PDB file of C-alpha atoms in Angstrom:
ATOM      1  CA  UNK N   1       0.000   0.000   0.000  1.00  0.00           C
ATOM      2  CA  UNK N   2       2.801   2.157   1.031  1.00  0.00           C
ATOM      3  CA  UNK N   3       4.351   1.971  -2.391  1.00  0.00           C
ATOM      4  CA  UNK N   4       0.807   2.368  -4.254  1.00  0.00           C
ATOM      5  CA  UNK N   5       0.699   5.260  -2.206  1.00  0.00           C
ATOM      6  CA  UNK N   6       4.240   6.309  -3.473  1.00  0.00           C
ATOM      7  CA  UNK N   7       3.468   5.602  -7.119  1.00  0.00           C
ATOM      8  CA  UNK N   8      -0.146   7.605  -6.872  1.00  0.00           C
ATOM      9  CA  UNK N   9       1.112  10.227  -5.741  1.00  0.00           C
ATOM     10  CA  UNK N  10       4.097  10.673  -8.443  1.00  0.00           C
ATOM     11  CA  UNK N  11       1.323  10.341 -11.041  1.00  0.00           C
ATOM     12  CA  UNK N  12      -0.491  13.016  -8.989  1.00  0.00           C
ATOM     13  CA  UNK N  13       2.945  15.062  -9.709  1.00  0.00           C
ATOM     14  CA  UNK N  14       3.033  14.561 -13.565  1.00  0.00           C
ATOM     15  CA  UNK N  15      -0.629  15.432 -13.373  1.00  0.00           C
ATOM     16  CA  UNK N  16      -0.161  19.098 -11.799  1.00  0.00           C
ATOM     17  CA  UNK N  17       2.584  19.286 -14.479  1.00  0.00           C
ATOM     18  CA  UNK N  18       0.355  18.651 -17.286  1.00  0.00           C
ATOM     19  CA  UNK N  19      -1.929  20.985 -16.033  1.00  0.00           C
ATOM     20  CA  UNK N  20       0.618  23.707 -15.448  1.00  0.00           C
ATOM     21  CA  UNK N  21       2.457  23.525 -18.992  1.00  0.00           C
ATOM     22  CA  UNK N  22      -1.216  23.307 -20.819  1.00  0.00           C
ATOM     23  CA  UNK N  23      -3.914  25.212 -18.789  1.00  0.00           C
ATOM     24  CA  UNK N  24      -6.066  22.405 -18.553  1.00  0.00           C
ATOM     25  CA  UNK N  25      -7.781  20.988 -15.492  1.00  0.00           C
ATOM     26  CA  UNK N  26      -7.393  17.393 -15.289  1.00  0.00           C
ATOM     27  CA  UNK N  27     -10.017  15.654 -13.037  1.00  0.00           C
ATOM     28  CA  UNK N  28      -7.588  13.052 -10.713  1.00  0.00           C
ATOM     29  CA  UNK N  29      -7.186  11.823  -7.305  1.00  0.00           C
ATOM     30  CA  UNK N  30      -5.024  10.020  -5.091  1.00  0.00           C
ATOM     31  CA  UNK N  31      -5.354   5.713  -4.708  1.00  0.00           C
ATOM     32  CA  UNK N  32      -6.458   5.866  -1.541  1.00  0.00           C
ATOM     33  CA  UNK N  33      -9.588   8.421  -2.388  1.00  0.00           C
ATOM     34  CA  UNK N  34     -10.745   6.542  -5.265  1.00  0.00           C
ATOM     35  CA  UNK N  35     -10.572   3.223  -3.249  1.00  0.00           C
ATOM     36  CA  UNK N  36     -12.384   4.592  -0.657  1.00  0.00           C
ATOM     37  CA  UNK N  37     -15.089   6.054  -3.150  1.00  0.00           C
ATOM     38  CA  UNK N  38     -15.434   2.838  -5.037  1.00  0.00           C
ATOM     39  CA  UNK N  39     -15.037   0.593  -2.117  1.00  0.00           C
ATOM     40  CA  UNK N  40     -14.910   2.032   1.138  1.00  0.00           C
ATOM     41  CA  UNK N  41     -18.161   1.087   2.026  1.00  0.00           C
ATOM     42  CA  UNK N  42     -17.762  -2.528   1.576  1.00  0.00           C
ATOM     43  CA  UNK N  43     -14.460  -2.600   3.524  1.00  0.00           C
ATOM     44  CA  UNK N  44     -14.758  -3.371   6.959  1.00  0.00           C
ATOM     45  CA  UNK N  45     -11.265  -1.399   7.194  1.00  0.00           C
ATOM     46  CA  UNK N  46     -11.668   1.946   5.283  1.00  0.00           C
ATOM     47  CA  UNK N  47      -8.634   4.036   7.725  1.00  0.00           C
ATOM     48  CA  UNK N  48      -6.044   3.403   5.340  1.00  0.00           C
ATOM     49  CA  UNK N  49      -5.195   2.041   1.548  1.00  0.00           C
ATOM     50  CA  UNK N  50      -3.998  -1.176   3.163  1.00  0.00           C
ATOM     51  CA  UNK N  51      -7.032  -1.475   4.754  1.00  0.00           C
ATOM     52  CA  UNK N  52      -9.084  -0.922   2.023  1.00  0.00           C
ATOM     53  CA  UNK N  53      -7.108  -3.381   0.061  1.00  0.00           C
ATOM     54  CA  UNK N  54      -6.997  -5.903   2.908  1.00  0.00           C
ATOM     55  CA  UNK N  55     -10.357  -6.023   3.851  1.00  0.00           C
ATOM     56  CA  UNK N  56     -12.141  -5.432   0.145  1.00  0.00           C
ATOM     57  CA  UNK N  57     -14.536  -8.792   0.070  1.00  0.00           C
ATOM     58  CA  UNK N  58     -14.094  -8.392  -4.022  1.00  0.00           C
ATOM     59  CA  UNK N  59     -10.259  -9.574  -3.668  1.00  0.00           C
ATOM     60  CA  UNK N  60     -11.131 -12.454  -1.610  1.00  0.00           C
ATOM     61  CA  UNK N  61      -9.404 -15.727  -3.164  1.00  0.00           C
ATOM     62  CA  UNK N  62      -7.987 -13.322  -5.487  1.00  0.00           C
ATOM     63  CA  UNK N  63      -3.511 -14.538  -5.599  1.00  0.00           C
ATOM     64  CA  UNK N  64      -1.097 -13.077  -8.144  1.00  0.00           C
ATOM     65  CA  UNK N  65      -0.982 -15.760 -10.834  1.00  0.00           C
ATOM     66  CA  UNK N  66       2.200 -18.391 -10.398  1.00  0.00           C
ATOM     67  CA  UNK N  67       3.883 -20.532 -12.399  1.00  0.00           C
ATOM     68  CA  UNK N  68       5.734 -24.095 -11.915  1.00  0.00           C
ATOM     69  CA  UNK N  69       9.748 -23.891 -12.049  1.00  0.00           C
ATOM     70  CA  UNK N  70      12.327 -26.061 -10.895  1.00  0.00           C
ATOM     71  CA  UNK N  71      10.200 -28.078  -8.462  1.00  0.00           C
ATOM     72  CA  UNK N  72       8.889 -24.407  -6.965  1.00  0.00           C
ATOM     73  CA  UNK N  73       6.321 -21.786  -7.131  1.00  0.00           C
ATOM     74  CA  UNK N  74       7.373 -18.529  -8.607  1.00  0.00           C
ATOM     75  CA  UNK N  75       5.336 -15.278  -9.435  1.00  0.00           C
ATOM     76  CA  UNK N  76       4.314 -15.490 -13.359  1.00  0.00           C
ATOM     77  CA  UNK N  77       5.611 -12.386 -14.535  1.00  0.00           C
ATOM     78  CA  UNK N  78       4.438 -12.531 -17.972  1.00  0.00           C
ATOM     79  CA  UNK N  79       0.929 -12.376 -16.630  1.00  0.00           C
ATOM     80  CA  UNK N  80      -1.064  -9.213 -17.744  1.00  0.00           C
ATOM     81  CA  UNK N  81      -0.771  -7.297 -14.465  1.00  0.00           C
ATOM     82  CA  UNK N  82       2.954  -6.683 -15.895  1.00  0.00           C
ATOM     83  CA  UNK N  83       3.009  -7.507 -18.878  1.00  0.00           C
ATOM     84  CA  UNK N  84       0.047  -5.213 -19.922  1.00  0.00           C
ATOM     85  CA  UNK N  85      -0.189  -2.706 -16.919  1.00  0.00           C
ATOM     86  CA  UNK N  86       2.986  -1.937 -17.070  1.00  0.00           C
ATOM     87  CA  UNK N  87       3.602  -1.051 -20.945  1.00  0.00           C
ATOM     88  CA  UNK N  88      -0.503   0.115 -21.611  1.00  0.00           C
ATOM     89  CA  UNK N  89      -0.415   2.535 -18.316  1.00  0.00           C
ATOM     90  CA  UNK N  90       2.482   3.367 -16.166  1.00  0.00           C
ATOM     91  CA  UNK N  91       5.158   3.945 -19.275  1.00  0.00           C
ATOM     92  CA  UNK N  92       2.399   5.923 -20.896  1.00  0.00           C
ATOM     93  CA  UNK N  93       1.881   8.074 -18.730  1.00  0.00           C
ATOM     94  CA  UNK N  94       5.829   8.677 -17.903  1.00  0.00           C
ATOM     95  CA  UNK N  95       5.724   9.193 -21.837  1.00  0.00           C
ATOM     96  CA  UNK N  96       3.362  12.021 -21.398  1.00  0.00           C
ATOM     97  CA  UNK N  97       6.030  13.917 -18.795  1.00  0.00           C
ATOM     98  CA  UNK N  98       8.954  13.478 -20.801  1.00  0.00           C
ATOM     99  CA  UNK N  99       7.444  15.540 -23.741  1.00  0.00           C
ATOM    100  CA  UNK N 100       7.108  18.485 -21.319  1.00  0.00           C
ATOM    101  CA  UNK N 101       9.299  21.129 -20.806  1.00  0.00           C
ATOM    102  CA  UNK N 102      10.029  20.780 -17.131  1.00  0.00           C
ATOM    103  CA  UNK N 103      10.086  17.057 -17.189  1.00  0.00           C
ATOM    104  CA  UNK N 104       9.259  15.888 -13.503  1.00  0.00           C
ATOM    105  CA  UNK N 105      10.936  13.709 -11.413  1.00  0.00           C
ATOM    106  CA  UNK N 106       9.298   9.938 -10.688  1.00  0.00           C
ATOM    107  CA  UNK N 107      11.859   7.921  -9.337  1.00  0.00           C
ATOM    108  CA  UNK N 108       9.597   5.326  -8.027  1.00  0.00           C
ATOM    109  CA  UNK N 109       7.948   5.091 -11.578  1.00  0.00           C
ATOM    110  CA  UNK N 110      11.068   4.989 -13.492  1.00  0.00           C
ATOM    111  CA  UNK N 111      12.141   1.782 -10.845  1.00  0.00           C
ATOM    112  CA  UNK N 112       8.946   0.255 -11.755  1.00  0.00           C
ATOM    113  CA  UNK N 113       9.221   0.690 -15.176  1.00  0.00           C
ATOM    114  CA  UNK N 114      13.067  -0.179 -15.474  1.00  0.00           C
ATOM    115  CA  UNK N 115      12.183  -3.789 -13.404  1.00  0.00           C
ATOM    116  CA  UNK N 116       9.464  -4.664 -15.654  1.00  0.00           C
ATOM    117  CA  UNK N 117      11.486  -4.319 -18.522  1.00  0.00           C
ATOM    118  CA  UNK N 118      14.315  -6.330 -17.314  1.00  0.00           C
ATOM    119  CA  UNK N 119      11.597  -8.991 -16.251  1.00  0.00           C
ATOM    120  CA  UNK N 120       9.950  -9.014 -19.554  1.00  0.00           C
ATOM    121  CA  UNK N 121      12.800  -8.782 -21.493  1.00  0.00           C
ATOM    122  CA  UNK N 122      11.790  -5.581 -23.243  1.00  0.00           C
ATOM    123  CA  UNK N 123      12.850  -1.638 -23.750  1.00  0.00           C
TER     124      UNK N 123
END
């Protein structure tokens, strides 16, 4: 959640940017706001974005897909919420801040971004 958190509020960052360099008003908001709005009251933990996440009855069962390797269990990285999220939403919108003229910083984004590629084998 903590990192979410981190990652929502960089976009958040690139947002204002976008909005400073072009005049428009972009309608956003942080993770934890639109969890609560969407879920809150179905969460019998609604004081924090862990909680949210943790106690949301519509993720129950719900385990990152895995894969069989060597006699273990490892994460499938290829699954979509890399292989897709990643390239189709996060390096899109860090696409969108490098065309402006103050480009912002998003270290926790470019991490992100720079692990999925070396996991998926891609640029």
């Amino acid at each position: 959640a903590n990192l979410m958190s981190q990652l929502s509020d960089e976009a958040l960052h690139i947002t204002r940017c976008i909005e400073k360099e072009t005049g428009l008003t972009l309608k956003t908001q942080h993770i934890a706001e639109w969890y609560f709005s969407c879920y809150g009251a179905d969460c019998t933990d609604s004081s924090s974005l862990k909680g949210l996440i943790m106690t949301n009855p519509g993720y129950n069962g719900l385990v990152h897909p895995m894969k069989g390797e060597n006699g273990q269990w490892v994460p499938n990285f290829q699954y979509r919420y890399l292989s897709e999220d990643i390239p189709m939403g996060l390096a899109v919108m860090r696409g969108l801040s490098l065309i402006l003229k103050e480009v912002p910083k998003v270290p926790l984004m470019d991490d992100i971004i720079q692990w999925s590629q070396q996991l998926l084998g891609k640029q």
